[in-house]
Coordinates of N, CA and C in Angstrom, one line a residue:
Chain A
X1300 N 133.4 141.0 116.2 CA 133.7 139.7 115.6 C 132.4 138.9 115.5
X1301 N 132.8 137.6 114.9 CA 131.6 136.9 114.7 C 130.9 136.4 116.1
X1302 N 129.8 135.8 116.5 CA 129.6 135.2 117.6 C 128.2 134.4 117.2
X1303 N 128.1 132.9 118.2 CA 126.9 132.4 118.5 C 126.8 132.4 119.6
X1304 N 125.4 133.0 119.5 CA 125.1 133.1 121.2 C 123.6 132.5 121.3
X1305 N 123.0 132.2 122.6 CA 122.0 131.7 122.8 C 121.3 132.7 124.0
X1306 N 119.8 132.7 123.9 CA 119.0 133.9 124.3 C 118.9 133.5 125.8
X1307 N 118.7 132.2 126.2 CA 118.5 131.7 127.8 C 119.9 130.8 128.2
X1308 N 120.2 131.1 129.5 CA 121.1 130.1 129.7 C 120.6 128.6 130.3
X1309 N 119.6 128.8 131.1 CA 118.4 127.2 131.9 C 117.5 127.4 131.2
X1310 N 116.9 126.3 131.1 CA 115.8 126.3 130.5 C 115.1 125.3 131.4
X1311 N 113.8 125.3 132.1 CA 113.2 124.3 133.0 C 111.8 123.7 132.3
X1312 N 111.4 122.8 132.2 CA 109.9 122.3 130.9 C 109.4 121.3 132.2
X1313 N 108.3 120.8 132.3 CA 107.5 120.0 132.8 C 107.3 118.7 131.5
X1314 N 108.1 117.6 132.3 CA 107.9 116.1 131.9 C 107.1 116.2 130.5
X1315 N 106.6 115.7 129.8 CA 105.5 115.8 128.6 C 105.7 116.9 127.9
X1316 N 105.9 117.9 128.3 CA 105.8 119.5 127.5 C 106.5 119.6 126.7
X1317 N 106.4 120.5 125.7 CA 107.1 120.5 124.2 C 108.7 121.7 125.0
X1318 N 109.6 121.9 124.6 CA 110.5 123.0 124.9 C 111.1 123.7 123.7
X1319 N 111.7 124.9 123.6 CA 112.0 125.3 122.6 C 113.6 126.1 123.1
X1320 N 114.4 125.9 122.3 CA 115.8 126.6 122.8 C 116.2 127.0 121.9
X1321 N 116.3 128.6 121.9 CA 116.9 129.4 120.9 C 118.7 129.8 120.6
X1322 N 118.5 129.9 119.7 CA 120.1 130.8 119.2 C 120.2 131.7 118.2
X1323 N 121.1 132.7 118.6 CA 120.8 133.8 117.7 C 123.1 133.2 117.4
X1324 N 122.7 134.0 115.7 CA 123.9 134.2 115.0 C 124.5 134.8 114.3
X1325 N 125.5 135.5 114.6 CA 126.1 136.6 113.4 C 126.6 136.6 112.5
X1326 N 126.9 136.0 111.8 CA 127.8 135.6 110.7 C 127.0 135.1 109.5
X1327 N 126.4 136.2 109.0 CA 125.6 136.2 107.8 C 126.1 135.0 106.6
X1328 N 127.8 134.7 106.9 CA 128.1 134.0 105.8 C 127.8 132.2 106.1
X1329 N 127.4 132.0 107.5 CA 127.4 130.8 107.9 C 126.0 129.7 106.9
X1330 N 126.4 128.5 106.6 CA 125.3 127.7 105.8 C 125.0 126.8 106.2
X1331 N 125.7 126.4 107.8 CA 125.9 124.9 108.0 C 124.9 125.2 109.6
X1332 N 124.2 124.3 109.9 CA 123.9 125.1 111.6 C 123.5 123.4 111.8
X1333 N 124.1 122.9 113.2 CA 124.1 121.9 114.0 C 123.9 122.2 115.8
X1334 N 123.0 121.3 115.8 CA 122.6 121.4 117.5 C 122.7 120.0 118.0
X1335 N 123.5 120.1 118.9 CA 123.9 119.0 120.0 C 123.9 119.1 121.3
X1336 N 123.9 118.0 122.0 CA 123.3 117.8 123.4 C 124.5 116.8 123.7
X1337 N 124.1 118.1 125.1 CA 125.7 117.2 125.9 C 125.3 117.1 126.9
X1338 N 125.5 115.6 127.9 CA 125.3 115.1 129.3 C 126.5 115.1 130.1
X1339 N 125.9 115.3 131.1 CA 127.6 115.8 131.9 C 128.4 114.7 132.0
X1340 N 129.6 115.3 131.6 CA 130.9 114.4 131.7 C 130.7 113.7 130.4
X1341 N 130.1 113.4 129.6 CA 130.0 113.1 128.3 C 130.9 114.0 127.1
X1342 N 130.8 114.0 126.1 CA 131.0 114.4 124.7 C 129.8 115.1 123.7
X1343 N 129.5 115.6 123.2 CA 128.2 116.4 122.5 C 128.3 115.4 121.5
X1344 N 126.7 115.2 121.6 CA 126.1 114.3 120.9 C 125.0 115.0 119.8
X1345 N 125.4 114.6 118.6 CA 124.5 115.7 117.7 C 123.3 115.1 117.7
X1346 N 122.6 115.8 117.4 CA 120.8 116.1 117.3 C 120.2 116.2 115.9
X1347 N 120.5 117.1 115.3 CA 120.1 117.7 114.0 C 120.9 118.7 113.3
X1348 N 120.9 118.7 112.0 CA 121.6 119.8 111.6 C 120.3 120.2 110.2
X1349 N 120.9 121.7 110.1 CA 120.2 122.0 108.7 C 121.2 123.2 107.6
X1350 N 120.9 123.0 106.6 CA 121.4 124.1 106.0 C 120.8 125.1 105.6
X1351 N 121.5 125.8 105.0 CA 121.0 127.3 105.0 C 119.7 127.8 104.0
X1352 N 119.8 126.3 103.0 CA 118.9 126.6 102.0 C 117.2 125.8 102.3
X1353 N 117.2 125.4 103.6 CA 116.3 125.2 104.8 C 115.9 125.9 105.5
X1354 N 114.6 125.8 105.7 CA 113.9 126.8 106.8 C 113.6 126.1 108.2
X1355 N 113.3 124.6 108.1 CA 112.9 123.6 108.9 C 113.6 122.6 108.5
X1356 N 113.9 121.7 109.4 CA 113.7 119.7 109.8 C 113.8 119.0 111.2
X1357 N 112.6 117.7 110.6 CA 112.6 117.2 111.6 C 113.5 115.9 111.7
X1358 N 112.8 116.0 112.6 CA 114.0 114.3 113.3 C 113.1 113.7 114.3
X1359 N 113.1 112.4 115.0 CA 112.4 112.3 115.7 C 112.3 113.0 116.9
X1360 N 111.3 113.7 117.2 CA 110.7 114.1 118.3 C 111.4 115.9 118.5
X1361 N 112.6 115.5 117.3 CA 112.8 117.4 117.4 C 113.2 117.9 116.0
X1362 N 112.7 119.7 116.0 CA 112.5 120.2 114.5 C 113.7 120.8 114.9
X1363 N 114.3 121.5 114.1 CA 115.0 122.5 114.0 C 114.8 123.6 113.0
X1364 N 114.6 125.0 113.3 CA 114.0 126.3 112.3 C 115.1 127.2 112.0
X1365 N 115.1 127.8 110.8 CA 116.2 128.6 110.8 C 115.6 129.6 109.7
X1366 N 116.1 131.0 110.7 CA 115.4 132.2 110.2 C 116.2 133.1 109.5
X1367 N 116.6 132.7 108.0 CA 117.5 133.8 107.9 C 117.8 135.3 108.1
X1368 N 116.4 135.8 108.0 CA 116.5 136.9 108.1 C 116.8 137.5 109.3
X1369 N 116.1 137.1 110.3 CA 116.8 137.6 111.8 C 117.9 136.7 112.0
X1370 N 118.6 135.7 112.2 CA 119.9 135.6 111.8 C 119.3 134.5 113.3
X1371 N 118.3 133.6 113.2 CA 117.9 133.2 114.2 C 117.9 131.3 114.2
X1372 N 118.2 130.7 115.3 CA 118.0 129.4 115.0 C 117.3 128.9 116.2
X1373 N 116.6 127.5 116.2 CA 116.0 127.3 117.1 C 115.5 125.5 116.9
X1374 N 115.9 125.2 118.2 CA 115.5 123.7 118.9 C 114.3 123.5 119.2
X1375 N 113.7 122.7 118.9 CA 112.0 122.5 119.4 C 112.0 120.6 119.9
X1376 N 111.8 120.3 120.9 CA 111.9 119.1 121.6 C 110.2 119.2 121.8
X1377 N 109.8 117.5 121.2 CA 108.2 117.4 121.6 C 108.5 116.6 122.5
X1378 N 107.2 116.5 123.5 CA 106.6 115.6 124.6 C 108.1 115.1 125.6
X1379 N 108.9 116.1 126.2 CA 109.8 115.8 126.9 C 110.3 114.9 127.6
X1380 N 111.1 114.1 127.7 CA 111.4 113.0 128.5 C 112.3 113.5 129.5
X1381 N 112.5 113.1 131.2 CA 113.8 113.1 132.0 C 115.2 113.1 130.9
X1382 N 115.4 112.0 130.4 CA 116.5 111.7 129.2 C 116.7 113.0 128.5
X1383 N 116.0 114.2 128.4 CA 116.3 114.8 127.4 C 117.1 116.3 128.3
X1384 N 117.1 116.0 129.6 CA 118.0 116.7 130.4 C 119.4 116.8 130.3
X1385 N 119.6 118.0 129.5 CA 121.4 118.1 129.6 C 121.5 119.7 128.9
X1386 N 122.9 119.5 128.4 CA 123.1 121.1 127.6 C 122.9 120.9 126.4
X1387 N 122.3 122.1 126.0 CA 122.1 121.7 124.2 C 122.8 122.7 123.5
X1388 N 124.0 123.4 123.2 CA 124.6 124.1 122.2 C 124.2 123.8 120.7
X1389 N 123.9 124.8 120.5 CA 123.8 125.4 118.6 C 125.4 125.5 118.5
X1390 N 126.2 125.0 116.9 CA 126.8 125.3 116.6 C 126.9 125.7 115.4
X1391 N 128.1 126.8 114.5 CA 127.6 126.9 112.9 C 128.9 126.7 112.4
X1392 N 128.9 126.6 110.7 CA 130.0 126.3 110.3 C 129.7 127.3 109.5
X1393 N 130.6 128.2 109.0 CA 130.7 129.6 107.9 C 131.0 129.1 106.4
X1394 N 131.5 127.8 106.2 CA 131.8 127.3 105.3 C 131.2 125.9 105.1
X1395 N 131.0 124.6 104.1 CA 130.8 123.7 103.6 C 132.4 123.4 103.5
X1396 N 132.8 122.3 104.0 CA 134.4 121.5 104.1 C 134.9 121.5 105.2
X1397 N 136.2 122.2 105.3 CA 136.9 121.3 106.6 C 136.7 122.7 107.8
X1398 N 136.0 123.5 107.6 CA 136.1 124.6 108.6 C 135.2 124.3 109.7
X1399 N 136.1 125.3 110.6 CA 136.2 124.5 112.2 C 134.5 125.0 112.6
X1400 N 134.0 124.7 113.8 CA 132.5 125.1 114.2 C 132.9 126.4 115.4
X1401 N 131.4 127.1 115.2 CA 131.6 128.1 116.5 C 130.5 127.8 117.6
X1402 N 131.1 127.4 118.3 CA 129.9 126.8 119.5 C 129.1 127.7 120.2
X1403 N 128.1 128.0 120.6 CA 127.4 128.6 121.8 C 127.6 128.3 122.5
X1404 N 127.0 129.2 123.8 CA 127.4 128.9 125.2 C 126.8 128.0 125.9
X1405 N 125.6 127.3 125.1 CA 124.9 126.7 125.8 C 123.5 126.8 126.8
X1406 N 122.5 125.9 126.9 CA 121.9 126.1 127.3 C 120.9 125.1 128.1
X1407 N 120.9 125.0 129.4 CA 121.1 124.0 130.3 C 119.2 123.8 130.3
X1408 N 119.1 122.4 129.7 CA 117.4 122.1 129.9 C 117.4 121.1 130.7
X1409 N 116.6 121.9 131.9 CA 115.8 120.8 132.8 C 114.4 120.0 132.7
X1410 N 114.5 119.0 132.3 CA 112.9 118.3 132.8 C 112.8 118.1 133.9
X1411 N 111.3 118.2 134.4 CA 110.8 118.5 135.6 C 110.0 117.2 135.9
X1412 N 109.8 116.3 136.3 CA 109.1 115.3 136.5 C 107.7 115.2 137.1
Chain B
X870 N 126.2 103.9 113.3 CA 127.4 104.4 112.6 C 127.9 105.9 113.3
X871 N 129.0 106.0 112.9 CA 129.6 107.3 113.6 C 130.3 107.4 115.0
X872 N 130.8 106.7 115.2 CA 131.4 106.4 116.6 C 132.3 106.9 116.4
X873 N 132.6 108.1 117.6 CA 134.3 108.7 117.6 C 134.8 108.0 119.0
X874 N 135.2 107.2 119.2 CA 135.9 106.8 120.5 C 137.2 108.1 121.4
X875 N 137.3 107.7 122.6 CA 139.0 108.7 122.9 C 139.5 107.9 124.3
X876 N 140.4 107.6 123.9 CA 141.6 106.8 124.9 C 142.6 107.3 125.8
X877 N 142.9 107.5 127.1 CA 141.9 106.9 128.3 C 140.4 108.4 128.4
X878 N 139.6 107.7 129.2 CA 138.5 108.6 129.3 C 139.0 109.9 130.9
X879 N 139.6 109.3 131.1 CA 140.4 110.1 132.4 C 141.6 109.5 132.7
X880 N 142.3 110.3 133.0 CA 143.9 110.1 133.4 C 144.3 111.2 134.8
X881 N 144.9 111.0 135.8 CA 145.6 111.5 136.5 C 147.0 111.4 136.7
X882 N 147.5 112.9 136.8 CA 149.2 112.6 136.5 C 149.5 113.9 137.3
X883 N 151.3 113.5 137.4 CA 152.0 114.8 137.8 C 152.5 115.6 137.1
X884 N 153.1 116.6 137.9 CA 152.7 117.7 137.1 C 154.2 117.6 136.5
X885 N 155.0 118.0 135.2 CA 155.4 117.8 134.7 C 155.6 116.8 133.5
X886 N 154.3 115.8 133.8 CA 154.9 114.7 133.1 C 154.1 114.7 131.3
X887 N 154.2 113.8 130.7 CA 153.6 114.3 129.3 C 152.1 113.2 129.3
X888 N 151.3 113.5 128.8 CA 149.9 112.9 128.8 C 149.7 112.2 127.1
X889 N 149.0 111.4 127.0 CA 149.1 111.2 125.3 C 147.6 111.2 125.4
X890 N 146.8 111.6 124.8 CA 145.2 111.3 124.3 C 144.4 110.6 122.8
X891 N 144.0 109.8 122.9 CA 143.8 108.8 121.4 C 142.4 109.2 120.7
X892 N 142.2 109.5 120.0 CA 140.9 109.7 119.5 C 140.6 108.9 118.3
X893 N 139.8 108.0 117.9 CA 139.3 107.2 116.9 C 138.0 107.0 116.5
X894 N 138.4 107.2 114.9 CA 137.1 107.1 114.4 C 136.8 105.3 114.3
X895 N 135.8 104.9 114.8 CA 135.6 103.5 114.7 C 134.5 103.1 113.3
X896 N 133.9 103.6 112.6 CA 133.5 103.1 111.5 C 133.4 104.1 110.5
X897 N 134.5 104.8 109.8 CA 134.4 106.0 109.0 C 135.4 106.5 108.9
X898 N 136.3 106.7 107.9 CA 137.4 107.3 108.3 C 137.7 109.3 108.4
X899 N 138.3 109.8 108.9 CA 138.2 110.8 108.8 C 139.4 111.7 108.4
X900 N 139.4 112.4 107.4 CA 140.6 112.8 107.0 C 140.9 114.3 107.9
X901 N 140.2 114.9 108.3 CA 139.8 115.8 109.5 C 139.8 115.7 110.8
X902 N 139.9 116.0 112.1 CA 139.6 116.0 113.4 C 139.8 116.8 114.0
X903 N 139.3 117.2 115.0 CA 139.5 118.7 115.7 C 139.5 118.1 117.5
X904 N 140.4 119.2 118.0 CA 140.7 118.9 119.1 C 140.0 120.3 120.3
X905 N 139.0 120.0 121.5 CA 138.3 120.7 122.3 C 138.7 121.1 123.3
X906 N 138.8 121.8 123.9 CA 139.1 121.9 125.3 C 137.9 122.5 126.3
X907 N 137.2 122.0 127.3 CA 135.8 122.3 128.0 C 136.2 122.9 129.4
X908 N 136.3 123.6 129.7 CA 136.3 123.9 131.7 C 134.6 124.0 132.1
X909 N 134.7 123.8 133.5 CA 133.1 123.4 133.9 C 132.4 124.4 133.5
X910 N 131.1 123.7 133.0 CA 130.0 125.0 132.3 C 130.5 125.8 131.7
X911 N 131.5 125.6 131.2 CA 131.3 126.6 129.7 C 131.7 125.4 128.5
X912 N 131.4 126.7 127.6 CA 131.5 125.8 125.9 C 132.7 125.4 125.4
X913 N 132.6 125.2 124.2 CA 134.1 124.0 123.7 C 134.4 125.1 123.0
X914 N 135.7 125.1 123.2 CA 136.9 126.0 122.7 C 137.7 125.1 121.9
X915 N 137.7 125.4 120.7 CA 138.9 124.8 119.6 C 140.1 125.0 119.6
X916 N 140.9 124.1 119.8 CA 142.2 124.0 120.2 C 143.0 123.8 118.7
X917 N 142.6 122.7 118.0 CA 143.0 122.7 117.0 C 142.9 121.8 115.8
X918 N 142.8 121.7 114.0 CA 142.5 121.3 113.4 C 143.3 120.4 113.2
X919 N 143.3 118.9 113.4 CA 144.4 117.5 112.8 C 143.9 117.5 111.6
X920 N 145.1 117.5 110.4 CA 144.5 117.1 109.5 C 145.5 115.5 108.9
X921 N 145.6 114.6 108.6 CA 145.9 113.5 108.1 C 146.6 113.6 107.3
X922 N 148.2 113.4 107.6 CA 149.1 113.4 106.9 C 149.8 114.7 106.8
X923 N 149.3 115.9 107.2 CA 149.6 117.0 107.5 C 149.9 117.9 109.0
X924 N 150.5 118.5 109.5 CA 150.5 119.6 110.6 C 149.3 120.0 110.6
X925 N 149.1 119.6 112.0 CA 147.9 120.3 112.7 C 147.7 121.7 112.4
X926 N 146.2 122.6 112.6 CA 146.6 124.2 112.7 C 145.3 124.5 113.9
X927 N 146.4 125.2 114.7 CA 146.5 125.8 116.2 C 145.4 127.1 116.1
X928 N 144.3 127.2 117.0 CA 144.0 128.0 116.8 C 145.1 129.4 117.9
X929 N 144.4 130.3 117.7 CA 145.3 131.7 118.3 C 145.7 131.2 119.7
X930 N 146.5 131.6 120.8 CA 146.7 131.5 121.4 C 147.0 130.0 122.4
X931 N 147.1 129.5 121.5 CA 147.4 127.8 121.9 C 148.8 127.2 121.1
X932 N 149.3 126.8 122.1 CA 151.0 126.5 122.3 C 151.4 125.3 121.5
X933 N 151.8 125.3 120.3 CA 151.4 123.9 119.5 C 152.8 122.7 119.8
X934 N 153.8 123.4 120.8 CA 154.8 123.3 121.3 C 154.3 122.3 122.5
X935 N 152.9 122.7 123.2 CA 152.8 122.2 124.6 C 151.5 121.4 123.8
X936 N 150.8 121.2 123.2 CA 149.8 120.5 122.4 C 150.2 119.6 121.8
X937 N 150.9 118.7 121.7 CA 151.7 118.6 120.1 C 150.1 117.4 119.6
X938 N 149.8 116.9 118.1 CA 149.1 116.9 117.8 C 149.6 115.8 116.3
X939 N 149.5 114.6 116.5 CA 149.7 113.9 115.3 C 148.6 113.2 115.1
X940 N 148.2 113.1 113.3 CA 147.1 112.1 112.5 C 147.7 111.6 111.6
X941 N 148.1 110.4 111.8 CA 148.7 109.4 111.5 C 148.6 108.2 110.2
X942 N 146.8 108.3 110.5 CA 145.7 107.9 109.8 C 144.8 108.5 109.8
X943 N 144.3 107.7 108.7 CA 142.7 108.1 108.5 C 141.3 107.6 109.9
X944 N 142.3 106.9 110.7 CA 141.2 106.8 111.7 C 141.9 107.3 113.1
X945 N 142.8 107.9 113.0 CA 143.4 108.4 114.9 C 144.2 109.0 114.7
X946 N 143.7 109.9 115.4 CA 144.7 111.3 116.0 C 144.9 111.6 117.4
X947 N 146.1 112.0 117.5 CA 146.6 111.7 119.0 C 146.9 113.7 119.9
X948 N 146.6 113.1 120.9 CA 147.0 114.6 121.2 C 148.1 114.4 122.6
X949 N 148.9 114.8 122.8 CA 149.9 114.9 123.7 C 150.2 116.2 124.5
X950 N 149.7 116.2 125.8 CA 150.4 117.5 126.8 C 151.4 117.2 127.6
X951 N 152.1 118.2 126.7 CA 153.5 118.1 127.4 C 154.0 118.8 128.4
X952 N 154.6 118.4 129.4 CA 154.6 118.9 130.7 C 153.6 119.5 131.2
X953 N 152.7 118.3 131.7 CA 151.5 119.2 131.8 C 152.1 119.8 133.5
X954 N 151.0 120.4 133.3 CA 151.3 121.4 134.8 C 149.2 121.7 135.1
X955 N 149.2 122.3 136.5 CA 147.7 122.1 137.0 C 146.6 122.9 136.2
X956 N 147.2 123.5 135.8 CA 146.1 124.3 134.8 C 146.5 124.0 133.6
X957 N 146.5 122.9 133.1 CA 146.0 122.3 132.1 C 145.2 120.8 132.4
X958 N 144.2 121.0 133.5 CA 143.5 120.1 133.9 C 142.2 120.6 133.3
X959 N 141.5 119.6 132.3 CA 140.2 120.0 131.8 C 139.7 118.8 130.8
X960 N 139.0 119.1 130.2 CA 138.0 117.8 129.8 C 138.6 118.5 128.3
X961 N 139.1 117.3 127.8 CA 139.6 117.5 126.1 C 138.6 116.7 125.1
X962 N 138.1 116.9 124.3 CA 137.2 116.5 123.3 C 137.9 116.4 121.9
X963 N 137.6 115.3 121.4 CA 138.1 115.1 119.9 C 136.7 115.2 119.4
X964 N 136.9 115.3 117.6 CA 135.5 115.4 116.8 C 136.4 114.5 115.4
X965 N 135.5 114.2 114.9 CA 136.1 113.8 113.8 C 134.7 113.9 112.6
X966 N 135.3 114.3 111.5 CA 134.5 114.7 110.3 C 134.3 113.5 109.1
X967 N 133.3 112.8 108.7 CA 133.8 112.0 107.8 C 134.0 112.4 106.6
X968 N 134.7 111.6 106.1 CA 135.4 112.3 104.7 C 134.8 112.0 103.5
X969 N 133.7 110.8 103.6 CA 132.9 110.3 102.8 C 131.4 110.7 103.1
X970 N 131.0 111.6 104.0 CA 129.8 112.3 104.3 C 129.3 113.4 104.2
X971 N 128.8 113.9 105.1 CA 128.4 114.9 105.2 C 128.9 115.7 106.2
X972 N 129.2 117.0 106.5 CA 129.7 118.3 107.1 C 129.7 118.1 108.7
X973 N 129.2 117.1 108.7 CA 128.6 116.9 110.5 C 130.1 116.3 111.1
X974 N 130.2 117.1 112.4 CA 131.6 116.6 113.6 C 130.5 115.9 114.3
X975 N 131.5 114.6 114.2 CA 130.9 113.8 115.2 C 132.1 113.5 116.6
X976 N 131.6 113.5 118.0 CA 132.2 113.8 119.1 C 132.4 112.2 119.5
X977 N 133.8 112.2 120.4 CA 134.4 111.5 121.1 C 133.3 111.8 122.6
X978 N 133.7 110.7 123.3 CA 133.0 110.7 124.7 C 133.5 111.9 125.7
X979 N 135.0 112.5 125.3 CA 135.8 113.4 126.3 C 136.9 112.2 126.9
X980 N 138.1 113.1 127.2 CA 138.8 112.8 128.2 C 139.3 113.5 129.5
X981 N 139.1 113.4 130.6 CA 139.0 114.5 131.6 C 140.7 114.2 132.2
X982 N 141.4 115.0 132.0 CA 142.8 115.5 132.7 C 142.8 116.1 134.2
X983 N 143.3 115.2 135.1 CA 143.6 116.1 136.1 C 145.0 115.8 136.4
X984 N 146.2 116.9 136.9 CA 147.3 117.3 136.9 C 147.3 117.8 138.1
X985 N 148.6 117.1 139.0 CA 148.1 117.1 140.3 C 149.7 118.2 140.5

């Protein structure tokens, strides 16, 4: 079956340091790719999204890459803040409209102070 | 812009009794909403699609009998557990899609169930 999955489950970065959080995806047919960050006991809070006919974008302070050919996506956070401690799941949508998202499992980033 | 609200943010109950959960879009309306279900450290599991004006759709293995699931409007959709019982204690998440935007679910804060 289809799956998103992500390559680390923690991720630990030092205060200032750039971090990068990967996801890999199977579903060749997917166009929609969104990454959100969730704090505990909260709700996921989106971040960025891109489509398929994108390779890159930014946002402030994070890019998002997407590699079609290895079927690869990935989070890039500059100059890290405490604040940017939580879980960050990749999610994708196979379709443009009302279809549902496939979440990853997640991926727990620590700043280090 | 984009605020998904969800009403109460936690509730405690007994076990049998029915739970109601509110989710609202506060500046957007949404003709779409999707309903999550979270257990600790792991990821969101889709429960099921509200659509406005229409019957929910359940994903596989979810009880639409013990879920039941009304969108009423274009800005709230309600989710109701019925008889809950202890294992259906878990952090529920609404999303809502705007209908005048772009493809992006935007998330409710959570509401955490415990069922005693």
């Amino acid at each position: 079956g289809e799956s998103v999955g992500l390559h680390l489950p923690t991720l630990s970065v030092q205060e200032g340091d750039n971090s990068i959080i990967n996801c890999a995806y199977s579903n060749s047919a997917s166009d929609y790719f969104i990454w959100y960050k969730q704090e505990s006991g909260k709700g996921p809070q989106f971040i960025i999204d891109i489509r398929s006919n994108m390779d890159k974008r930014q946002g402030q302070r994070v890019t998002v890459l997407l590699n079609k050919t290895v079927k690869h996506l990935s989070l890039q956070i500059a100059a890290t803040q405490p604040g940017d401690s939580a879980v960050y799941f990749c999610a994708e949508n196979p379709n443009f409209g009302n279809e549902k998202l496939t979440f990853g499992t997640g991926t727990r980033l620590t700043i280090i102070p | 812009g984009a605020v998904v609200s969800q009403h109460p943010s936690w509730v405690i109950c007994k076990s049998g009794t029915s739970v109601k959960i509110e989710c609202r879009s506060l500046d957007f309306q949404a003709t779409t909403m999707f309903w999550y279900r979270q257990f600790p450290k792991q990821s969101l599991m889709l429960m099921a699609t509200s659509n406005e004006g229409s019957k929910a759709t359940y994903e596989q293995g979810v009880e639409k009998d013990k879920f039941l699931i009304n969108h009423a409007s274009l800005t709230l959709s309600t989710l109701t557990v019925t008889s809950a019982h202890p294992e259906d204690s878990s952090f529920y998440i609404c999303s809502a899609r705007d209908s005048a935007g772009p493809d992006t679910q935007y998330f409710g804060p959570g509401t955490r169930l415990t069922v005693l």
